[in-house]
XYZ file of C-alpha atoms in Angstrom:
594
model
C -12.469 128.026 -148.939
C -14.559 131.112 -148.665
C -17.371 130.609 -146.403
C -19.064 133.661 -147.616
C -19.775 131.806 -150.728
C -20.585 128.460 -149.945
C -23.912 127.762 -151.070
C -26.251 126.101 -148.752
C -28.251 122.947 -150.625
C -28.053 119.290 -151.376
C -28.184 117.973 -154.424
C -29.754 121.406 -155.787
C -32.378 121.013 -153.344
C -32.015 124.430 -151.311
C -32.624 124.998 -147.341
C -33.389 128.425 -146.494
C -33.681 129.826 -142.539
C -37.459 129.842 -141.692
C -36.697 131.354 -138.079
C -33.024 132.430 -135.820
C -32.054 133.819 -133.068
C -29.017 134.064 -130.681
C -28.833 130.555 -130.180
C -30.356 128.939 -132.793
C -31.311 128.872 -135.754
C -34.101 126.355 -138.020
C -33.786 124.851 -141.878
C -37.112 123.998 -144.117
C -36.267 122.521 -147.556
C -38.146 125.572 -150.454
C -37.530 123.754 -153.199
C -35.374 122.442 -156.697
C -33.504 125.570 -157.839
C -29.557 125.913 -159.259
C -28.312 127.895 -156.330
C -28.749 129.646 -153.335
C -26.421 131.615 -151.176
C -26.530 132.883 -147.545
C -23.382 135.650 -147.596
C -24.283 136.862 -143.509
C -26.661 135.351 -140.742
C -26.945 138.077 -138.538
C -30.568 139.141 -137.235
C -31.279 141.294 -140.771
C -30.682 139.197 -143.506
C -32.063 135.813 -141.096
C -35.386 137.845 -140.649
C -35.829 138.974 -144.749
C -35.067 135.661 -145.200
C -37.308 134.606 -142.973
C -40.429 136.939 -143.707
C -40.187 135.177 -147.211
C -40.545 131.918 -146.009
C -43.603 129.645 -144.936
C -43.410 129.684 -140.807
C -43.260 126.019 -139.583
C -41.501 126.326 -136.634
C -42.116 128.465 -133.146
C -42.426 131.822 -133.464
C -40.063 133.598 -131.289
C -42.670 136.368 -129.397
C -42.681 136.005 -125.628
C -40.788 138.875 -124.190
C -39.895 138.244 -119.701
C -43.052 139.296 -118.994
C -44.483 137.058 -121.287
C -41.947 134.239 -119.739
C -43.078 135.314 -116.220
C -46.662 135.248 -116.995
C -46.061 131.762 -117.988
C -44.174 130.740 -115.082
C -46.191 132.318 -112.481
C -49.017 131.737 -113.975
C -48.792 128.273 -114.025
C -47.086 128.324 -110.044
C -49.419 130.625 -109.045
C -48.841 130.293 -105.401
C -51.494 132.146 -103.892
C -54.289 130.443 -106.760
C -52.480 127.017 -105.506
C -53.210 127.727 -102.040
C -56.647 128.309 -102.757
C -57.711 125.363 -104.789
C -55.893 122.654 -102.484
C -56.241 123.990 -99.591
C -58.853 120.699 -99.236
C -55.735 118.697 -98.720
C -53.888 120.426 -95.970
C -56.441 121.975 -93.700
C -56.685 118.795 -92.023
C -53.238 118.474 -91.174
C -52.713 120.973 -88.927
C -54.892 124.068 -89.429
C -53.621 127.250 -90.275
C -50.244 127.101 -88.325
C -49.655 124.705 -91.323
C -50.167 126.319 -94.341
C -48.608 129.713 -92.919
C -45.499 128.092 -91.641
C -45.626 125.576 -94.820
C -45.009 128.089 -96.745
C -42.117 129.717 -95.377
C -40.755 125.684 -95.426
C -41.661 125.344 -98.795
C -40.578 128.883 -100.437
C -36.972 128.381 -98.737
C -36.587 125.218 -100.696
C -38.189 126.329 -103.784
C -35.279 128.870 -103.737
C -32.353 126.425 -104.177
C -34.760 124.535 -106.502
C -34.819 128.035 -108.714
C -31.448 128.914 -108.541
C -30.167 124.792 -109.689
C -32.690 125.348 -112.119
C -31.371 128.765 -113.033
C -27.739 128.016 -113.165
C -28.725 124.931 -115.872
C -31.054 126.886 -117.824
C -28.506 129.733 -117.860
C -25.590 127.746 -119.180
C -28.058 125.661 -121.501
C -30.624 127.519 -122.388
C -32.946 125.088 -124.663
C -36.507 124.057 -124.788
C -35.962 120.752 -123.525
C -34.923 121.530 -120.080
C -33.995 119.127 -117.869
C -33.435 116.149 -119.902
C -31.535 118.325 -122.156
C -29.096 119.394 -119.587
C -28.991 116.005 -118.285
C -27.715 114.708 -121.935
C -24.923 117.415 -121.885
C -23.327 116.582 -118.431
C -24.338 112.864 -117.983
C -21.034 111.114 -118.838
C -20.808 109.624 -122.205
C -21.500 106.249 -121.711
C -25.345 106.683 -119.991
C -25.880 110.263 -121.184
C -28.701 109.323 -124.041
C -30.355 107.131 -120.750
C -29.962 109.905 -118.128
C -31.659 112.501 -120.619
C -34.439 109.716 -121.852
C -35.087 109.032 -118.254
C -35.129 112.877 -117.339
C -37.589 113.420 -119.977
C -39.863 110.705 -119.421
C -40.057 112.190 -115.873
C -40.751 115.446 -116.811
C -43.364 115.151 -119.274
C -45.111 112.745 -116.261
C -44.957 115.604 -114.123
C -46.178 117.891 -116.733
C -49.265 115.513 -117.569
C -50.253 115.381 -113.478
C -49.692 118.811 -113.463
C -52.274 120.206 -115.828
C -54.917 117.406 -114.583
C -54.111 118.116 -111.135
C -54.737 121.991 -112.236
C -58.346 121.660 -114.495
C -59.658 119.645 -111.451
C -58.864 121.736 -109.222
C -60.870 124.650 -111.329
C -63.646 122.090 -111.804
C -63.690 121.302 -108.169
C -64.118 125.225 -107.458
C -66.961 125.149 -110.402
C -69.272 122.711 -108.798
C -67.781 123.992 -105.467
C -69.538 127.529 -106.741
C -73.136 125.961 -107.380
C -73.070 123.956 -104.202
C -72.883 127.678 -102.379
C -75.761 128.651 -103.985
C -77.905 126.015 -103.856
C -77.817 124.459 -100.126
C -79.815 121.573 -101.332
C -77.664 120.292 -104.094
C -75.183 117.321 -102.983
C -71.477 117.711 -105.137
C -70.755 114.248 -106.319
C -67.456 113.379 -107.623
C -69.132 112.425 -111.008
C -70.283 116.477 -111.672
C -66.494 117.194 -111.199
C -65.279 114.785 -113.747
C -67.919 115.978 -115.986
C -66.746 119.503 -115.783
C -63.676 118.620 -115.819
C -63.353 116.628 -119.060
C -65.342 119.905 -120.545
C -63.159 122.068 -119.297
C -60.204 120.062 -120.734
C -61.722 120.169 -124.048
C -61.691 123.706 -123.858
C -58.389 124.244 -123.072
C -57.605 122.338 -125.837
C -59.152 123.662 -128.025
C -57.956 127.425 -126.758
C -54.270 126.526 -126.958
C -54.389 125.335 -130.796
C -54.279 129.609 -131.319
C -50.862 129.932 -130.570
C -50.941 133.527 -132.028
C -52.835 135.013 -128.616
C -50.391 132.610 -126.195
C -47.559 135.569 -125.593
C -50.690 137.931 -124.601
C -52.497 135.479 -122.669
C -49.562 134.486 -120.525
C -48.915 138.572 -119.669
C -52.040 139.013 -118.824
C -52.323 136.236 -116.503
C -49.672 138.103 -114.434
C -51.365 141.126 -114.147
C -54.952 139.085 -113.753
C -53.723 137.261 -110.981
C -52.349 139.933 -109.133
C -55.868 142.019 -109.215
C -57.578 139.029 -108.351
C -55.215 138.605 -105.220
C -55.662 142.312 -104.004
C -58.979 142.591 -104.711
C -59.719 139.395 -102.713
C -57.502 140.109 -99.893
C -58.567 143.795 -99.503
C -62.260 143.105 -99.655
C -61.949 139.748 -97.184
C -60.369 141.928 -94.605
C -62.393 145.008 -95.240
C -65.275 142.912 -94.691
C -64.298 140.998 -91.553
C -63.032 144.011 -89.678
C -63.968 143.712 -86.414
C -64.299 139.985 -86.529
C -60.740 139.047 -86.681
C -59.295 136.072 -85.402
C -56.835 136.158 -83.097
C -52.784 135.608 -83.850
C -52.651 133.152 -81.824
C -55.627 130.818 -83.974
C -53.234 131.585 -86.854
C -49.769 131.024 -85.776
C -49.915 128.757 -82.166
C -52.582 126.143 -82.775
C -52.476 123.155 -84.258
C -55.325 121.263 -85.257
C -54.950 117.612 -86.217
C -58.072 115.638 -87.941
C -56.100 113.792 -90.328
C -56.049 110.651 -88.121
C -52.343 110.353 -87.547
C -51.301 110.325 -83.918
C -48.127 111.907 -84.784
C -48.212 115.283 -84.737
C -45.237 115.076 -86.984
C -46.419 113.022 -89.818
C -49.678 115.090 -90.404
C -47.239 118.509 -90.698
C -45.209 117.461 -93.158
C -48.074 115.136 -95.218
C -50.196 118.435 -95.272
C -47.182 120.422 -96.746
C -48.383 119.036 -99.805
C -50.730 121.974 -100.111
C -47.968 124.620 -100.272
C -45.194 122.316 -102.089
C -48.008 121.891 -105.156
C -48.456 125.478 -104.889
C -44.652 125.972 -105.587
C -43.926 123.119 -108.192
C -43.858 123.449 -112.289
C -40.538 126.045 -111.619
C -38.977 124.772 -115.016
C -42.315 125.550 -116.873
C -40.002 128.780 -118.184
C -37.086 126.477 -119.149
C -39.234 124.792 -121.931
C -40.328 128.818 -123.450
C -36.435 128.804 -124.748
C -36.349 129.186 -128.066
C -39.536 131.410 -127.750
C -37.681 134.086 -126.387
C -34.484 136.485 -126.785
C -31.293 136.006 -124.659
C -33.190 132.749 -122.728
C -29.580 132.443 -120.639
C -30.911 136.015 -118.577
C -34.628 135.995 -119.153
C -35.255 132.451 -118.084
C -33.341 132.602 -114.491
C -35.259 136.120 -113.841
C -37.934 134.184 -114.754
C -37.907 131.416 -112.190
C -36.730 133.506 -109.502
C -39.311 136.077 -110.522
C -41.580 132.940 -109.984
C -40.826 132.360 -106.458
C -40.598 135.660 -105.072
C -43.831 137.078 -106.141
C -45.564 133.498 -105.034
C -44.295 133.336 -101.496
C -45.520 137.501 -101.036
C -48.993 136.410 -102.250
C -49.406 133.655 -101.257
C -48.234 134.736 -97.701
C -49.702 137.793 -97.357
C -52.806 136.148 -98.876
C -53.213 133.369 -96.155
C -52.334 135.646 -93.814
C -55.428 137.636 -94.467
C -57.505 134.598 -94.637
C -57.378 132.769 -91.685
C -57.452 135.964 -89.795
C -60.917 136.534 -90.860
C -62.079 133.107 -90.237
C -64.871 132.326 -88.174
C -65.678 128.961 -88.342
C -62.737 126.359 -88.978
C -64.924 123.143 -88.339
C -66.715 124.286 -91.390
C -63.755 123.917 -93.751
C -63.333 120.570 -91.812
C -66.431 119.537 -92.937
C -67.039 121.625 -96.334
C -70.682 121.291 -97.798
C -68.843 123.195 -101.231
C -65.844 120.935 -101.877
C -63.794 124.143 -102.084
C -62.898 125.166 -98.235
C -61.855 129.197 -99.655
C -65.348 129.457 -100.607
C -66.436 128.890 -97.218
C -64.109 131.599 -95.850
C -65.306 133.531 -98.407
C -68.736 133.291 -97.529
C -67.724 133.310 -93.973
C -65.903 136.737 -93.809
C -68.584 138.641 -96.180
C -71.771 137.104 -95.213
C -73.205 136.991 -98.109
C -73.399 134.247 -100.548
C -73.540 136.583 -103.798
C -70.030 138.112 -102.787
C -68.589 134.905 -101.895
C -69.428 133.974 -105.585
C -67.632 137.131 -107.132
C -64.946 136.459 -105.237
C -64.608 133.057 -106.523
C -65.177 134.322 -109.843
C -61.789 136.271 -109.181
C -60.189 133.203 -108.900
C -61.814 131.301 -111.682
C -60.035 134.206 -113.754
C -57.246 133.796 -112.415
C -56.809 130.156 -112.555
C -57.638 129.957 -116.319
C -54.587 131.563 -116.932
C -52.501 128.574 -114.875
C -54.269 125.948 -116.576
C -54.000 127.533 -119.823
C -50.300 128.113 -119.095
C -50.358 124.698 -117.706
C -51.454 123.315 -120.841
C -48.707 125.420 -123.104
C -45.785 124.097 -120.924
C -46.294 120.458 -121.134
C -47.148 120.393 -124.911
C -43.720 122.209 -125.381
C -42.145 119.888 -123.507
C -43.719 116.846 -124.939
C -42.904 118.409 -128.652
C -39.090 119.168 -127.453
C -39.059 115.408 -126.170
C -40.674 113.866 -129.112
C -38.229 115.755 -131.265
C -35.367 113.698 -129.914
C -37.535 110.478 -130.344
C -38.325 109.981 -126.734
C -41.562 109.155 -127.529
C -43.439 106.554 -129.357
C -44.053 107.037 -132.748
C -41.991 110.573 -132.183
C -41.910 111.345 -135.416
C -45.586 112.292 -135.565
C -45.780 113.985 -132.013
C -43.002 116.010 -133.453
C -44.870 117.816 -135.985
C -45.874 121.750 -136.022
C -48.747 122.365 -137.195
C -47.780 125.177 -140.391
C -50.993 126.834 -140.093
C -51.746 127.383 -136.429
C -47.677 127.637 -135.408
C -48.645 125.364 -132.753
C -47.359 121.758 -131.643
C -50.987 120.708 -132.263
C -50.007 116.919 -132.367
C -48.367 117.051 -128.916
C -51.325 119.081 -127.432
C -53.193 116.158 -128.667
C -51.538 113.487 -127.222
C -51.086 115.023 -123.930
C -54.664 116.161 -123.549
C -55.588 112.465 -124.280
C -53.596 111.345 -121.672
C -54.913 113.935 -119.085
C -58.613 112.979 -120.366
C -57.740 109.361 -118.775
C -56.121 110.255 -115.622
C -59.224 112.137 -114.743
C -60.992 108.637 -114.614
C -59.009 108.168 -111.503
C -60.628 110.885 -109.688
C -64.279 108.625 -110.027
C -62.423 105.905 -108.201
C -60.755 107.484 -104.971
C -62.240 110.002 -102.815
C -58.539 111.388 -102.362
C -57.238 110.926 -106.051
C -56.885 114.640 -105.989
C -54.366 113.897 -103.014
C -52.499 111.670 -105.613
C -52.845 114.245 -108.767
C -50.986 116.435 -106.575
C -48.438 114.391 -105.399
C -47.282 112.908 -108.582
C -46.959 116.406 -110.004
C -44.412 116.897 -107.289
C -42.530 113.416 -107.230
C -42.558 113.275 -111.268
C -40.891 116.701 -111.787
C -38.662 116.483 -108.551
C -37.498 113.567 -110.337
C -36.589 115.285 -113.180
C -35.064 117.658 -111.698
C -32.163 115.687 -110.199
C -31.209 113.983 -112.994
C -29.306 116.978 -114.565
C -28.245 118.063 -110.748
C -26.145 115.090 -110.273
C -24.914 114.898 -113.086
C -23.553 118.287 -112.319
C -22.586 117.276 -109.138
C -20.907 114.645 -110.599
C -18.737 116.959 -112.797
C -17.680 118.829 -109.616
C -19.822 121.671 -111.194
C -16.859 122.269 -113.626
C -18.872 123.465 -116.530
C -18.831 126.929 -118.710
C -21.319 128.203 -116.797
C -24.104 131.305 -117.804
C -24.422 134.483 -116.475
C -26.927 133.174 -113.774
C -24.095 131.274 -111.641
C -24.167 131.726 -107.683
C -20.742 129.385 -107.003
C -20.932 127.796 -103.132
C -24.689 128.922 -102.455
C -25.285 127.071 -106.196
C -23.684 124.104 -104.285
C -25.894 124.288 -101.449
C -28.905 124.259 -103.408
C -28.445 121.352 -105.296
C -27.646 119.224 -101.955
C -31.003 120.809 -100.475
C -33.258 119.812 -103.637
C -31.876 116.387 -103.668
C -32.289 116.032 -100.009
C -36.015 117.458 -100.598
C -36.640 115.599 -103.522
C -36.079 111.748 -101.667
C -37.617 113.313 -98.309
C -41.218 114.240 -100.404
C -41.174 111.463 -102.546
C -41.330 108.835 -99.013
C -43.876 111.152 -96.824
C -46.063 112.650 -99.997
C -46.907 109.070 -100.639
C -48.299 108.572 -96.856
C -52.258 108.388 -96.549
C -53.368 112.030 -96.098
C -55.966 110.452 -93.433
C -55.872 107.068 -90.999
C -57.664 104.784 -90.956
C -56.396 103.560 -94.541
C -58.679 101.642 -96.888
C -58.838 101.008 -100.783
C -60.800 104.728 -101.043
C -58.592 106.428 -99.917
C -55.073 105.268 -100.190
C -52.794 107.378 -101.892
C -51.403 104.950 -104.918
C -49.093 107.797 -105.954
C -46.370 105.270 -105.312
C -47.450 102.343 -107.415
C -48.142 105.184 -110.391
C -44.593 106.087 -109.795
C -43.054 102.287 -109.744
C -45.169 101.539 -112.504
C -44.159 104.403 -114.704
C -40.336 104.027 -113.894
C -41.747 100.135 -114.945
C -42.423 101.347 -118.430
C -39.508 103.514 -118.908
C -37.016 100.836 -118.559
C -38.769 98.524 -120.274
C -39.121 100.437 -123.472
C -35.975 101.750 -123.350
C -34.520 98.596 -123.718
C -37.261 97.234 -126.508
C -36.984 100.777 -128.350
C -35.548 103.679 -126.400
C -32.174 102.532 -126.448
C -32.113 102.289 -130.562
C -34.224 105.387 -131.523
C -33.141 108.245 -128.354
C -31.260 110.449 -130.333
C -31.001 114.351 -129.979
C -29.322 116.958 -131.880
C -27.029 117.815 -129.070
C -25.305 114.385 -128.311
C -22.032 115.502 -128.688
C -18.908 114.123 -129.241
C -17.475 112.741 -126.440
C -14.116 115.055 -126.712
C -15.378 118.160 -127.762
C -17.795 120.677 -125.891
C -19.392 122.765 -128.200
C -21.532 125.772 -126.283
C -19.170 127.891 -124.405
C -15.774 126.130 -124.854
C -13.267 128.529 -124.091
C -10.539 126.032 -125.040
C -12.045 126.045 -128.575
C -10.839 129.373 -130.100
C -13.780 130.139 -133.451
C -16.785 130.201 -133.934
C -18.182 126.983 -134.296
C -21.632 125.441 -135.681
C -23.147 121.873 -135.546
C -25.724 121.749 -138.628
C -28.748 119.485 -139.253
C -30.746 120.132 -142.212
C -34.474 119.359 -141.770
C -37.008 117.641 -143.764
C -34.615 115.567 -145.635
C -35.465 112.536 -147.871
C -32.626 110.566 -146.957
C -32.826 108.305 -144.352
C -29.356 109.672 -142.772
C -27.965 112.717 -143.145
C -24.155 113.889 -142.548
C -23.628 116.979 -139.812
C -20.744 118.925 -140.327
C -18.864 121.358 -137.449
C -17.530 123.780 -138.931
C -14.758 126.632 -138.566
C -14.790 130.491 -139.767
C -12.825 129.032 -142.632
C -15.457 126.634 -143.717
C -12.866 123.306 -142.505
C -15.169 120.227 -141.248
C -13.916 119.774 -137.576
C -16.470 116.597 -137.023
C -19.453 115.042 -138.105
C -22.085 113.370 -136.798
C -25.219 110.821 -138.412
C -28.439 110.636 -137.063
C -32.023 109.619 -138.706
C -33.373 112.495 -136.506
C -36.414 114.670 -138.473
C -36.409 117.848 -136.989
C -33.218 120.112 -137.918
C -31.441 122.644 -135.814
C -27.981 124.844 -136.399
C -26.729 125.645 -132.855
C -23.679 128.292 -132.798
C -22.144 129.913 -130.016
C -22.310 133.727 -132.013
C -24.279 134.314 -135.441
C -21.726 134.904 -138.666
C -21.355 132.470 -141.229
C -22.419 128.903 -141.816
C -21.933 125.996 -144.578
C -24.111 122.841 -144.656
C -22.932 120.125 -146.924
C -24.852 116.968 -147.433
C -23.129 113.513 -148.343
């Protein structure tokens, strides 16, 4: 059988490549016709073939920058620092946040590189509960990635409210600095925060501008962070703190008696500023050679949001005058007050703000990009109720408009709970943490479990790998107990931190839909055959392809692996919608339909 000229269709109904890259590559149905043949998919004939077709799936235009905008620009270390710096002033001062974030970038670092080694071996929009599905064992892999993903997309969804009310909080913060008089009530910032969401949404439905957007974030927030940090000091010179106010003294007014306790529940200020570090993992198939870019990406991440943010503190509490006034904040937004405090004047204070409002609508639009592509790559492996429809990209925007939809809606409602707890931004935070920490282990133990025995990527870093993974499951049970700790004693319905029962609950609902539906429709393109491996199988001497054709009429469809001769080496049913061809190098492919 010559491959060359096997003709791809079923039933004279002929599938033509609408978009293809190294690592995959997507089928939309054009139509009745006699024939159709596909004699080479390398990158020229996939992209003619491709410029003639109607685009309904991702277009593949974020270069590492672009990536790297996105990542950072959701982490955005020195921004996070800024906007919750409300939550960890309290427990212990400066010496907290500076030494917190030495703590915190450390661990972030074994965090990237488990992250990096996964993503590098499996690169693929879906992440973590992708990687969990291909080295979970057999028997609970399909749980272990629908739990994974359920986790993730939590975090995601905490993530981008925790983000917009932030900004909001800094909005009203803003107004309260110019008007002495006016009193910030919590109801202003859930009015300008539900606006603000609606914005967002809206502004993410042009996917076209997204690639440009996230670059430019980079750069944006960089400015911003000079600019700020150069004009703070330049304007406080003379009037500098001394070291021993910023590294030696601790100042506890959280309530706890142990000294202890309030350190490490104030570190949630610089762990939220380091979270969302698989936001790049879910940009995949939006970008060339993922298995390099995304690692660079993530570690890229980290490095350039412990300098700022560092460096940026640094600056900060060295021209601070008055710390009882962040103690007791008239704005809401304690870097306002330093602002105001090291320039002495309320106009530059506001421009300086301003810098971060910039800045920070490029996290919370990049915020807003990651966890509708992860709630689209979920949904397309029916992790989701009614997954079919969440699924869907829009063909005129180019966008998972759907998704955006459905995870906007769900942010919309979690920003009720910030009307009924004064510390509900405490709780934001911390379930952005726990959720994606969470997801993160999944795939790690499973890894673990596997002795780390896999065909790994290019990004692989052997016994300090190792080490990392231990660390980030160590960190991962250690934050989940103390993040869920009051911030402040004495503890009353206001302001407990229910970040714990949102976390039982939600674990609640997984398991019990997962046995009413889960269990019955979880099904992604990648659950292999429990024998054969096929990415990066050295024992496995071809190429080899898994095809799925997409938009089919039929309610199951037959997947056929095949070899350079065109011989089926397995198949594979599924009732799955959305269609992928996976190969380990581009050449030659047959798709036959029974």
């Amino acid at each position: 059988m010559n491959i060359t000229d096997q003709k791809l269709q079923k039933n004279s109904e002929v599938y033509t490549i609408v978009e293809a890259n190294d690592d995959t590559a997507s089928f939309n149905q054009l139509g009745s016709v006699s024939s159709s043949k596909i004699s080479d998919l390398d990158k020229n004939s996939i992209n003619n073939e491709f410029n003639q077709t109607e685009e309904v799936h991702l277009r593949k235009s974020f270069s590492l920058w672009s990536i790297l905008g996105v990542g950072f620009g959701l982490t955005n270390s020195w921004f996070g620092i800024s906007a919750s710096m409300v939550t960890g002033i309290e427990s212990g001062g400066p010496m907290m946040i500076v030494y917190g974030i030495i703590i915190i970038s450390l661990i972030s670092i074994c965090v990237g590189v488990s992250l990096g080694e996964l993503s590098s071996a499996y690169p693929h929009a879906g992440g973590q509960f992708f990687w969990s599905l291909k080295l979970a064992p057999p028997k609970h892999r399909r749980f272990a990635a629908y739990m994974c993903g359920s986790y993730a997309y939590a975090g995601s969804v905490f993530t981008s409210a925790s983000t917009t009310l932030s900004v909001a909080t800094e909005l009203v913060g803003m107004y309260a600095l110019c008007h002495e008089s006016f009193v910030p009530r919590r109801w202003h910032v859930f009015v300008c925060f539900e606006l603000l969401h609606l914005f967002l949404l809206l502004f993410n439905c042009y996917g076209k501008s997204l690639p440009f957007i996230s670059s430019s974030s980079l750069y944006i927030s960089l400015l911003s962070f000079f600019t700020i940090t150069i004009t703070v000091l330049a304007c406080a010179h003379g009037k500098y703190n001394d070291a021993k106010f910023v590294f030696a003294t601790f100042y506890n007014e959280t309530g706890w008696k142990n000294g202890g306790i309030a350190f490490i529940v104030g570190l949630i200020n610089p762990a939220w500023s380091f979270s969302c570090l698989d936001c790049a993992t879910h940009m995949a198939f939006e970008v060339e050679k993922p298995e390099r870019v995304i690692p660079m990406a993530i570690m890229g991440t980290i490095a350039i949001g412990f300098i700022t943010s560092f460096c940026y503190v640094i600056a900060m509490f060295f021209s601070l005058n008055d710390l009882n006034a962040l103690f007791n904040s008239h704005t809401g937004a304690p870097i306002l007050d330093i602002y105001n405090q090291a320039l002495h004047n309320k106009a530059g204070a506001i421009v300086l703000g301003c810098l971060v409002l910039f800045t920070s609508f490029g996290c919370v639009i990049a915020c807003h990009t990651w966890q509708a592509r992860l709630c689209w790559s979920f949904a397309t492996d029916q992790g989701l109720p009614y997954s079919k429809w969440w699924a869907e990209v829009n063909p005129t925007l180019g966008v998972p408009l759907n998704a955006h939809l459905m995870s906007c809606g769900w942010i919309a409602i979690i920003g009720l709970l910030y009307l009924a707890s004064s510390t509900a931004f405490n709780s934001l935070i911390t379930g952005c943490i726990a959720f994606l920490l969470l997801s993160y282990i999944i795939p790690v133990i499973c890894l673990l479990q596997k002795k780390r025995q896999i065909k790994h990527g290019p990004f692989w870093l052997g016994k300090f790998g190792l080490f990392s993974n231990i660390v980030l499951l160590c960190w991962t049970l250690f934050s989940i107990v103390f993040f869920s700790f009051p911030p402040n004693l004495p503890v009353n319905r206001n302001n407990m931190n229910y970040v714990c029962v949102v976390i039982v609950g939600f674990t609640c609902y997984q398991l019990i839909y997962w046995k009413w539906k889960g269990a019955k429709e979880f099904h992604s393109a990648q659950d292999d055959d429990d024998n054969i491996e096929y990415e990066n199988n050295s024992n496995i001497n071809m190429d080899t392809y898994m095809a799925r054709t997409s938009n089919i009429s039929d309610s199951h469809s037959q997947y056929y692996m095949m070899d350079q001769d065109g011989v089926s080496l397995h198949s594979d049913t599924s009732e799955n919608g959305t269609q992928l061809i996976n190969h380990k190098s581009i050449a030659k492919v047959d798709v036959r339909e029974t």
